[in-house]
Coordinates of C-alpha atoms in Angstrom, one line a residue:
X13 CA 15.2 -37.4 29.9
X14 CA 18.6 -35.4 29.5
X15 CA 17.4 -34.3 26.6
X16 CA 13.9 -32.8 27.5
X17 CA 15.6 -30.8 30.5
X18 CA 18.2 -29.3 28.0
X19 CA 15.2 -28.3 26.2
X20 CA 13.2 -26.8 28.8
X21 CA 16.0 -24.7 30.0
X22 CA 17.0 -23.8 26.2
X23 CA 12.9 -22.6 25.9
X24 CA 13.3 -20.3 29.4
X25 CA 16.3 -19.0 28.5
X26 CA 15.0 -17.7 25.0
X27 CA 11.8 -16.7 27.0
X28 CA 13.1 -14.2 29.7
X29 CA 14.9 -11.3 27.6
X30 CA 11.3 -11.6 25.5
X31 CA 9.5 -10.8 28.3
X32 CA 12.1 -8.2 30.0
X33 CA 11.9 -4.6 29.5
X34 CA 8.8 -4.5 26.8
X35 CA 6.3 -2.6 26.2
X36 CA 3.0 -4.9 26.2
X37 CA 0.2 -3.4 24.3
X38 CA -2.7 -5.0 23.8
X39 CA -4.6 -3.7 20.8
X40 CA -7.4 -4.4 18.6
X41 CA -7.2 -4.5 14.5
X42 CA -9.1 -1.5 14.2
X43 CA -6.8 0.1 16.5
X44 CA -3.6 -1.0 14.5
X45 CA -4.9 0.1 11.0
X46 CA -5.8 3.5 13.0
X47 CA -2.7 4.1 13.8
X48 CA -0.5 2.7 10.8
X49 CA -2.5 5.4 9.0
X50 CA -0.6 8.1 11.5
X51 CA 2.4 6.6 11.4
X52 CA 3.4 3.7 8.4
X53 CA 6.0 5.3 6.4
X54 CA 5.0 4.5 3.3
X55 CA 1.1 5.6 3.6
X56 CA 3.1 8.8 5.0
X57 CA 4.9 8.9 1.4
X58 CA 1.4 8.8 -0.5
X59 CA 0.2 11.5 1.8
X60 CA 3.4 13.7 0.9
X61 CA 2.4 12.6 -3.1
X62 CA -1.3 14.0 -2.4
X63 CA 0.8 17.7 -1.0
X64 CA 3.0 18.0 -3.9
X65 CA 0.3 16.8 -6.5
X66 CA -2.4 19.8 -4.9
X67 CA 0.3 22.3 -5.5
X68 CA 1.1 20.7 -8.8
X69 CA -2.9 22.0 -9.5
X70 CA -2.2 25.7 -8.9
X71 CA 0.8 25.4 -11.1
X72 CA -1.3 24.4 -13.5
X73 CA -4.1 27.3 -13.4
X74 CA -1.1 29.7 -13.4
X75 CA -1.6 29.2 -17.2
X76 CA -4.8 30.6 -17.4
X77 CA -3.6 34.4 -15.8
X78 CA -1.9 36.6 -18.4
X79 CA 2.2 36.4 -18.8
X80 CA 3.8 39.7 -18.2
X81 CA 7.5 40.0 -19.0
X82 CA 10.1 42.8 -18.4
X83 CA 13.5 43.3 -19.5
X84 CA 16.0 45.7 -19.0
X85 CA 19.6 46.4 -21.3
X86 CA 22.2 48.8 -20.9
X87 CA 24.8 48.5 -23.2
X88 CA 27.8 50.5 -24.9
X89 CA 26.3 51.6 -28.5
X90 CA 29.3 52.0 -31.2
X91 CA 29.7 54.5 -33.3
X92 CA 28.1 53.5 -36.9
X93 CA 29.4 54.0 -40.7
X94 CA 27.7 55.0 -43.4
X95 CA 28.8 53.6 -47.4
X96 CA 28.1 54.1 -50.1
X97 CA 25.3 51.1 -52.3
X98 CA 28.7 50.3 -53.3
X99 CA 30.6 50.4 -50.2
X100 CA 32.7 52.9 -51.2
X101 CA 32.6 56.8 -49.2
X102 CA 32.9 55.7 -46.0
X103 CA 31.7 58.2 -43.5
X104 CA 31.8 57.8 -39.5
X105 CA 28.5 58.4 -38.0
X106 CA 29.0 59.4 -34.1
X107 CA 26.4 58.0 -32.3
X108 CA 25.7 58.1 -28.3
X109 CA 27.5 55.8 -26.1
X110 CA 25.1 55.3 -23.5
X111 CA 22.3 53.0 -24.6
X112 CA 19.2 51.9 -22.7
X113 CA 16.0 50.0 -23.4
X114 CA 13.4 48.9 -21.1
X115 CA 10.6 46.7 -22.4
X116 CA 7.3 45.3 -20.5
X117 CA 4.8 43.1 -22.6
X118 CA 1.4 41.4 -20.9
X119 CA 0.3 38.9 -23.3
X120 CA -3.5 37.2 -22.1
X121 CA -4.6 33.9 -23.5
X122 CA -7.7 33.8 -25.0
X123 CA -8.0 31.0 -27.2
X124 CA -5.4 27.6 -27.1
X125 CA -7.9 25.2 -28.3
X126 CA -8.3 23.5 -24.9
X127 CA -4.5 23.0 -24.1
X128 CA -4.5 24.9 -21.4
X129 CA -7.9 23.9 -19.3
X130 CA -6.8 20.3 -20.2
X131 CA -3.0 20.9 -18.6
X132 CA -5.4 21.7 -15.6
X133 CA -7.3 18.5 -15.9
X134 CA -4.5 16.3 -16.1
X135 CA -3.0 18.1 -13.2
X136 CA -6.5 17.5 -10.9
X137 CA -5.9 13.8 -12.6
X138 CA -2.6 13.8 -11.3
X139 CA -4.1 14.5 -7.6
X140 CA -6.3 12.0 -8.3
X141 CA -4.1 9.6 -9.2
X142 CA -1.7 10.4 -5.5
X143 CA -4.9 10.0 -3.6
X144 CA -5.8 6.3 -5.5
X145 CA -2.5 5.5 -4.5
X146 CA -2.6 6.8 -0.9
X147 CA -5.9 3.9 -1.4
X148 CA -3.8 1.4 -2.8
X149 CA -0.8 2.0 -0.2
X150 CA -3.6 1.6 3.2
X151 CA -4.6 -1.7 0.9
X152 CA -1.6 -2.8 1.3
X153 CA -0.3 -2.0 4.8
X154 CA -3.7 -3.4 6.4
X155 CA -3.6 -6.3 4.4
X156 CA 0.1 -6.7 5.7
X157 CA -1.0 -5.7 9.5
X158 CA -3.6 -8.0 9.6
X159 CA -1.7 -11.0 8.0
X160 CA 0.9 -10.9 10.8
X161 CA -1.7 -9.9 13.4
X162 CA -3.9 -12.6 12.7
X163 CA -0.9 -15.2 12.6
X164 CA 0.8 -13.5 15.9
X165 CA -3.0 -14.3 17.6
X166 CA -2.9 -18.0 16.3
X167 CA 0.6 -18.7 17.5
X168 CA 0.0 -17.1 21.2
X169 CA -3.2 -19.1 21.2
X170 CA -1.1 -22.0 19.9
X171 CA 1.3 -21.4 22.5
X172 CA -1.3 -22.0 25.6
X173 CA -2.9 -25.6 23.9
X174 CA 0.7 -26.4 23.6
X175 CA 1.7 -25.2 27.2
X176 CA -1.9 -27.4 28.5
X177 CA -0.4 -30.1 26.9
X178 CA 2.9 -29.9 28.5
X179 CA 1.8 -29.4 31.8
X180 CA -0.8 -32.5 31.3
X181 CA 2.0 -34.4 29.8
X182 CA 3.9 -33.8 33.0
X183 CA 1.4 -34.7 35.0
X184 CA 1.2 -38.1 33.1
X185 CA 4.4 -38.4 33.5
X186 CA 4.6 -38.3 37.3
X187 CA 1.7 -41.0 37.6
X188 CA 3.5 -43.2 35.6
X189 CA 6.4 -43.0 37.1
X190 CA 4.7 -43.3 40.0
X191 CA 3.2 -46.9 38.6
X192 CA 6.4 -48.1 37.6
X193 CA 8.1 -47.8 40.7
X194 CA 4.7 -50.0 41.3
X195 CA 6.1 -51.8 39.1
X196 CA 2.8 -51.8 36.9
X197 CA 4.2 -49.7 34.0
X198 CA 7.2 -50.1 31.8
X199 CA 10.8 -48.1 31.2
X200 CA 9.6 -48.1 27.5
X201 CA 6.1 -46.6 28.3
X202 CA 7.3 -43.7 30.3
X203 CA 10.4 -42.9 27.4
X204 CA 7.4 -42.9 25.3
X205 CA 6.0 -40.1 27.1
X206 CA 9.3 -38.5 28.0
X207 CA 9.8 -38.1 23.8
X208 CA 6.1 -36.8 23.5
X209 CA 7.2 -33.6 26.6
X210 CA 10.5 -33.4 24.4
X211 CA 8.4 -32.9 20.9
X212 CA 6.3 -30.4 22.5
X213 CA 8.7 -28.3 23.9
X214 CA 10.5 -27.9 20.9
X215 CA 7.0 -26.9 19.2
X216 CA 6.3 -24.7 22.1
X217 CA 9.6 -22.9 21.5
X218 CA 9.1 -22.8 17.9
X219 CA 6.3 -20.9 18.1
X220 CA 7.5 -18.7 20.1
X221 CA 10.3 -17.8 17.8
X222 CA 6.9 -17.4 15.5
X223 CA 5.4 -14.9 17.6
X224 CA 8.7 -12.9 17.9
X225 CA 8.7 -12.7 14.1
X226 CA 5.2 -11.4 13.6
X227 CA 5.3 -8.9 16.4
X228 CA 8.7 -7.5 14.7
X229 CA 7.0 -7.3 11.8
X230 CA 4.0 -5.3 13.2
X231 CA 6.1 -3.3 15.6
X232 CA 7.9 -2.5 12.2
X233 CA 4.9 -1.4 10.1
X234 CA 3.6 0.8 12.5
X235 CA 7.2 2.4 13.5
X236 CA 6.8 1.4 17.2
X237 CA 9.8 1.1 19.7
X238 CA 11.5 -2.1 19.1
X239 CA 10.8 -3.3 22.1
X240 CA 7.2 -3.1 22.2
X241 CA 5.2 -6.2 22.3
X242 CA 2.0 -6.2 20.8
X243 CA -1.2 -8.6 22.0
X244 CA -3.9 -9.0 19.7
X245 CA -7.3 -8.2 21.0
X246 CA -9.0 -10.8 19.1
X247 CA -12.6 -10.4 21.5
X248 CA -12.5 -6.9 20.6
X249 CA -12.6 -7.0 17.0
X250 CA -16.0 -8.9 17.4
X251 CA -17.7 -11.4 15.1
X252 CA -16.2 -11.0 11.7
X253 CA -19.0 -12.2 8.9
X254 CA -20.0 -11.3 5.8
X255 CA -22.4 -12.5 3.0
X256 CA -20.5 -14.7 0.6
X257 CA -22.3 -13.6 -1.9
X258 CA -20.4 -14.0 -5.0
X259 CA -22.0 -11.3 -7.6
X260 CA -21.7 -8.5 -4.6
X261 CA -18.6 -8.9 -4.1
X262 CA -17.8 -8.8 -7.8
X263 CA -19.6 -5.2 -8.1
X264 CA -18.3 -3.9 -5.2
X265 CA -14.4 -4.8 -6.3
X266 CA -16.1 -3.3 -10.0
X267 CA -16.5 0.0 -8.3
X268 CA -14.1 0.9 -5.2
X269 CA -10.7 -1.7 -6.4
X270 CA -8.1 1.2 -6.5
X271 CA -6.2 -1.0 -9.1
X272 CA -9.1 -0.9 -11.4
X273 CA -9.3 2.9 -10.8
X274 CA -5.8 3.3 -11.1
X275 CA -6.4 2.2 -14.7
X276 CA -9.3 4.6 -15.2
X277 CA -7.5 7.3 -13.9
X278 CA -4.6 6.4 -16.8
X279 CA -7.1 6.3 -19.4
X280 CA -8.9 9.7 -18.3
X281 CA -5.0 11.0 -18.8
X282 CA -4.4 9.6 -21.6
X283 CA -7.4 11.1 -23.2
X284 CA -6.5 15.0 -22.1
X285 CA -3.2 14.4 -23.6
X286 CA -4.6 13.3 -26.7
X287 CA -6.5 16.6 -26.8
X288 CA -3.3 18.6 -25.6
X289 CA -1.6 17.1 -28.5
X290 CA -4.9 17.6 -31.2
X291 CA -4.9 21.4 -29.7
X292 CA -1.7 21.8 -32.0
X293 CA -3.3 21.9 -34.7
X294 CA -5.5 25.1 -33.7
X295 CA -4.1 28.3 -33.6
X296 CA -3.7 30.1 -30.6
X297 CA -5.1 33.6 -30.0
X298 CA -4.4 35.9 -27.1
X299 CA -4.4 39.4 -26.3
X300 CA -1.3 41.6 -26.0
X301 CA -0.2 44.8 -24.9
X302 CA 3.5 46.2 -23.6
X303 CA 5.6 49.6 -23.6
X304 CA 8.9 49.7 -25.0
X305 CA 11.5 52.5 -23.4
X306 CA 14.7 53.3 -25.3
X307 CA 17.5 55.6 -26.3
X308 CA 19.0 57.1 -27.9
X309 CA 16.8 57.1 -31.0
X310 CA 19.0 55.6 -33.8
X311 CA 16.5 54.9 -36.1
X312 CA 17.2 58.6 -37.1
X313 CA 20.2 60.3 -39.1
X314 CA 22.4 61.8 -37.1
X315 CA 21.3 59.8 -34.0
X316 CA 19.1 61.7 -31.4
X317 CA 20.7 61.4 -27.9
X318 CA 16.9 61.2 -26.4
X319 CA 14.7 58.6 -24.8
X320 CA 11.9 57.1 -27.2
X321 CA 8.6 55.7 -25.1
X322 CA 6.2 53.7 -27.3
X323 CA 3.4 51.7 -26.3
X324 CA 0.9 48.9 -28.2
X325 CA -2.2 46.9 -27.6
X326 CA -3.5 44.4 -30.4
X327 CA -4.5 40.6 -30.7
X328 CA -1.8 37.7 -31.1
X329 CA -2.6 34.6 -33.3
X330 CA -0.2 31.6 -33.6
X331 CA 0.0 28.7 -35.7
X332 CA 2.5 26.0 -35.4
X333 CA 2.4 25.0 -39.1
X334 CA 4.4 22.2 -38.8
X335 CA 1.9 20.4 -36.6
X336 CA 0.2 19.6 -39.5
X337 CA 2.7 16.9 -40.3
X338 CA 4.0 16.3 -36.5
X339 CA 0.7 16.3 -34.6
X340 CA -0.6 12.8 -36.1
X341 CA 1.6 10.7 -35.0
X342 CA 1.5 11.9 -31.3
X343 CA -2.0 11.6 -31.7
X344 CA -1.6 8.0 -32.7
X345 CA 0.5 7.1 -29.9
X346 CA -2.1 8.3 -27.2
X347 CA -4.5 5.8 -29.2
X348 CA -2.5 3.3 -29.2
X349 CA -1.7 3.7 -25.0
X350 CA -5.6 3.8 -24.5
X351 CA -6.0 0.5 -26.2
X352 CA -3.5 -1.2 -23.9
X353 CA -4.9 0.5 -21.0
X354 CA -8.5 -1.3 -21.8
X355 CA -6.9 -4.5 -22.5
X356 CA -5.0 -4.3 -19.6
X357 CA -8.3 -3.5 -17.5
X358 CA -10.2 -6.4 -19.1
X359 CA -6.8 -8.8 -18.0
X360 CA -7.3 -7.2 -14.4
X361 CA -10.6 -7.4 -14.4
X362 CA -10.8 -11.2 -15.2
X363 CA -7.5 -11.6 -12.6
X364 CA -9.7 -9.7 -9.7
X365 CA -13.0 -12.0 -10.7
X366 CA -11.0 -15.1 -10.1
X367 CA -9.5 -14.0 -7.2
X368 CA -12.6 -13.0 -5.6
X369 CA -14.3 -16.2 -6.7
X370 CA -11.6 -18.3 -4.9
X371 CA -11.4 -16.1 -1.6
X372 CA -15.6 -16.8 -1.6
X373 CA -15.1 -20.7 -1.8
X374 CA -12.1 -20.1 1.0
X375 CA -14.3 -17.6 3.4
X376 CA -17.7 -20.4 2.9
X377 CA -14.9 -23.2 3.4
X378 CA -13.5 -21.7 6.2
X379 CA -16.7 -21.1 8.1
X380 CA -18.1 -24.4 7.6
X381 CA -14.9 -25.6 9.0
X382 CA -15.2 -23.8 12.0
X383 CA -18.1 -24.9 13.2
X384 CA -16.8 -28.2 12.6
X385 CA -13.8 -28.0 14.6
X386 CA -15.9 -26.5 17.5
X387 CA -17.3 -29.8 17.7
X388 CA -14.4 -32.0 17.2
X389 CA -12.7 -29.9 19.9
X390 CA -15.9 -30.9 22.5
X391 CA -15.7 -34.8 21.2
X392 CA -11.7 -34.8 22.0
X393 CA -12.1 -33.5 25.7
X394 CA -15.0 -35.9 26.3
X395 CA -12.6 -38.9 24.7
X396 CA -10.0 -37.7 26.7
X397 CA -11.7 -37.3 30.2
X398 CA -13.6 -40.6 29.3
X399 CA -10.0 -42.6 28.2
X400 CA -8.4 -40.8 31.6
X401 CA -10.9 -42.2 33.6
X402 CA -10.5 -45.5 32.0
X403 CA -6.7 -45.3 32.2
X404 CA -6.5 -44.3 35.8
X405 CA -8.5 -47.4 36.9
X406 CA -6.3 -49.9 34.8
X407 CA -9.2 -50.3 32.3
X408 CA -7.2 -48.4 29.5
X409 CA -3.8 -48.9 27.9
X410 CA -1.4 -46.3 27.7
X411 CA -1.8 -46.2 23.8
X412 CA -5.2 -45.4 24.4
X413 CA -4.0 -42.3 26.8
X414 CA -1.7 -41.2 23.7
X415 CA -4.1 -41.4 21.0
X416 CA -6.2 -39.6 22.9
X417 CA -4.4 -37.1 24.1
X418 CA -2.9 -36.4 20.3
X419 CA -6.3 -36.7 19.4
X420 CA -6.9 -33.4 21.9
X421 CA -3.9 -31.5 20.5
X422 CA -4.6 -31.8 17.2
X423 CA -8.3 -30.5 17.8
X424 CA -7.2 -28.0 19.5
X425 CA -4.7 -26.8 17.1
X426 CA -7.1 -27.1 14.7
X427 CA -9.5 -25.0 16.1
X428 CA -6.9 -22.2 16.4
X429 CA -6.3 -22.5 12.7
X430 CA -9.8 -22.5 11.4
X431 CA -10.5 -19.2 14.0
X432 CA -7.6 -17.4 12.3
X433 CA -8.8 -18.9 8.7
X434 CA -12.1 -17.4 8.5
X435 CA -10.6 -13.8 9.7
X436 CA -8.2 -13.7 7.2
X437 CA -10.4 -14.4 4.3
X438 CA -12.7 -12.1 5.4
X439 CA -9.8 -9.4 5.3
X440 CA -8.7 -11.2 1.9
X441 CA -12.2 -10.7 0.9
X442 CA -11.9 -6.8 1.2
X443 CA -8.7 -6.2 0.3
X444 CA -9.1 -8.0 -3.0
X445 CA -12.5 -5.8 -3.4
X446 CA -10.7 -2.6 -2.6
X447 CA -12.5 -1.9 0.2
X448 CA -10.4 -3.1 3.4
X449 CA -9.3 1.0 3.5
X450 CA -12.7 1.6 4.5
X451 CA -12.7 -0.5 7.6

């Protein structure tokens, strides 16, 4: 008995700085994945990846305007010497000090075989790519919010079959101490019961401990105040069901899984680099013009100390010759990185099918057990009002009470479980599909 009130004061202790100075908020899932998209830090990364990946694209069209470049020298010019073929005569040629040249050239691409609109395909890839994993990241975080949410509901609803217990076990425990004053029960039948308040308070204040962790945790994702406490909305978020049909599921994780996509998206890259790197080979052809500025003219003997303005317009053609030899192997390597991308997609593919096919048997599983421990929860109250009835008219031993009232405890904890089961599989469901960012 010394032990059980050590116990109970231990659990109220623990209790009351829970319950002092929160924050109570009681929220829906829908309204949780709402707001971890405003305010999870890492889907608030992704979105700063989709920024920086946008801007990323109008670096990239920069290529197609033209390239104008200026440049400016002023410089001390020495004078020169003129020799003989054989060196010999030396004779100083004064020149102007003072020497300037100004030079401006505009050079417009015309032709790069493709290099430059595919530099401006892989960039749009690139954005792509950020916003797949912005996908992937809300995947992840919902799938993380409703794990904990789902297992914070089941261990408050735990928490009041275990609290029923404890105050009917307490009430059991009066009457028979009541009886045995009666002298009509047993010491050992009422330490019996005095171990069974003792078990159940320590479950009760595990539990409790097991809410505390799961409400950190969603407090956490979704950068609350630490001290707000957050109480699932379970009737809110309605009936949760969806066709377990196998082959739907598999063509819908087909088309919206982000991993899947994520691999597309690598292969679509992969190919526009392969054509960047195959563009070597193609000569490049552009259109140029400038104006070059300078003085003095030396180019003439003596030296005239004057400015000399010349301008030029024509057509540029380059060829990187050596690409002929270098440009074969790159293109290799991008063959060989798309062949590991599509193996890799088969592996995933077959990894996803498998999960999808066990989550399916789970979710079906899960639902037939529900209904069945809607039942067994009716069949243990009627065995437990029927084996009170019995018990409080000395027509029932006190085993009989115990069984039964395991009996109800274990339905009812049951119950709890196989509610929670089916929601989380349905989440499982999506989130293995791709498609839980959608909800």
């Amino acid at each position: 008995m010394t032990k059980t009130i050590k116990l109970l004061m231990m659990f109220v202790v623990m209790s009351v700085p829970y319950s002092y100075g929160h924050e109570i908020r009681q929220m829906s899932i829908g309204e949780l994945f709402t707001l971890a998209n405003q305010r999870n830090p890492d889907i608030g990364a992704t979105d700063a990846a989709i920024t920086a990946a946008l801007q990323g694209e109008a670096v990239a069209r920069n290529a197609r305007m033209p390239q104008i470049n200026a440049s400016l020298t002023l410089s001390y010019l020495g004078d020169g010497t003129i020799l003989d073929r054989d060196f010999g005569n030396a004779m100083r040629d004064r020149l102007p000090h003072f020497s300037n040249t100004l030079g401006v050239e505009l050079y417009q691409p015309v032709y790069t075989g493709g290099a430059i609109s595919s530099g401006v395909r892989l960039a749009e890839k690139g954005t792509e790519m950020a916003g797949n994993n912005r996908t992937i990241s809300v995947n992840s975080v919902r799938m993380a919010i409703a794990t904990n949410y789902l297992e914070l509901a089941k261990n408050r609803n735990l928490l009041k079959v275990y609290d029923e217990n404890i105050r009917l076990t307490e009430k059991l425990l009066g009457e028979m101490k009541a009886k045995h004053s009666q002298g009509v029960v047993l010491k050992n039948d009422i330490t019996r019961y005095e171990l069974r308040l003792s078990s159940l308070s320590y479950d009760r204040l595990a539990t409790e401990n097991a809410i505390r962790i799961f409400n950190n945790n969603l407090v956490s994702l979704l950068g609350f105040d630490a001290n707000t406490e957050i109480v699932p909305d379970i009737d809110a978020d309605g009936l949760l069901t969806s066709e377990a049909d196998m082959h739907s599921w598999l063509e819908t994780a087909s088309e919206h899984s982000p991993s899947l996509k994520s691999l597309d998206i690598s292969a679509d890259i992969e190919r526009l680099n392969r054509k960047v790197a195959h563009s070597e080979y193609i000569p490049k052809i552009g259109l140029v013009a400038g104006d070059n500025f300078l003085g003095p003219v030396t180019f003439e003997v003596p030296a005239l100390n004057k400015n000399y303005n010349a301008w030029f317009v024509g057509v540029n053609v380059k060829w990187n010759i050596s690409s002929l030899f270098t440009t074969p192997k790159s293109i290799k390597k991008h063959d060989f990185e798309l062949a590991r991308i599509r193996s890799e997609r088969e592996a995933m593919t077959s990894g996803i099918e498998r999960r999808i096919n066990e989550a399916v048997i789970l979710y079906r599983q899960s639902v037939e057990r529900l209904e069945i421990e809607r039942k067994n929860v009716q069949l243990a109250e009627e065995n437990y009002a029927v084996v009170s009835n019995r018990f409080d008219n000395q027509l029932a031993l006190l085993t009989d009470m115990l069984d039964a009232s395991n009996a109800r405890l274990d339905a009812g904890v049951r119950l709890v479980n196989a509610e929670i089961s089916t929601r989380f599989y349905y989440y499982q469901l999506h989130y293995i599909a791709g498609t839980l960012s959608t909800l």
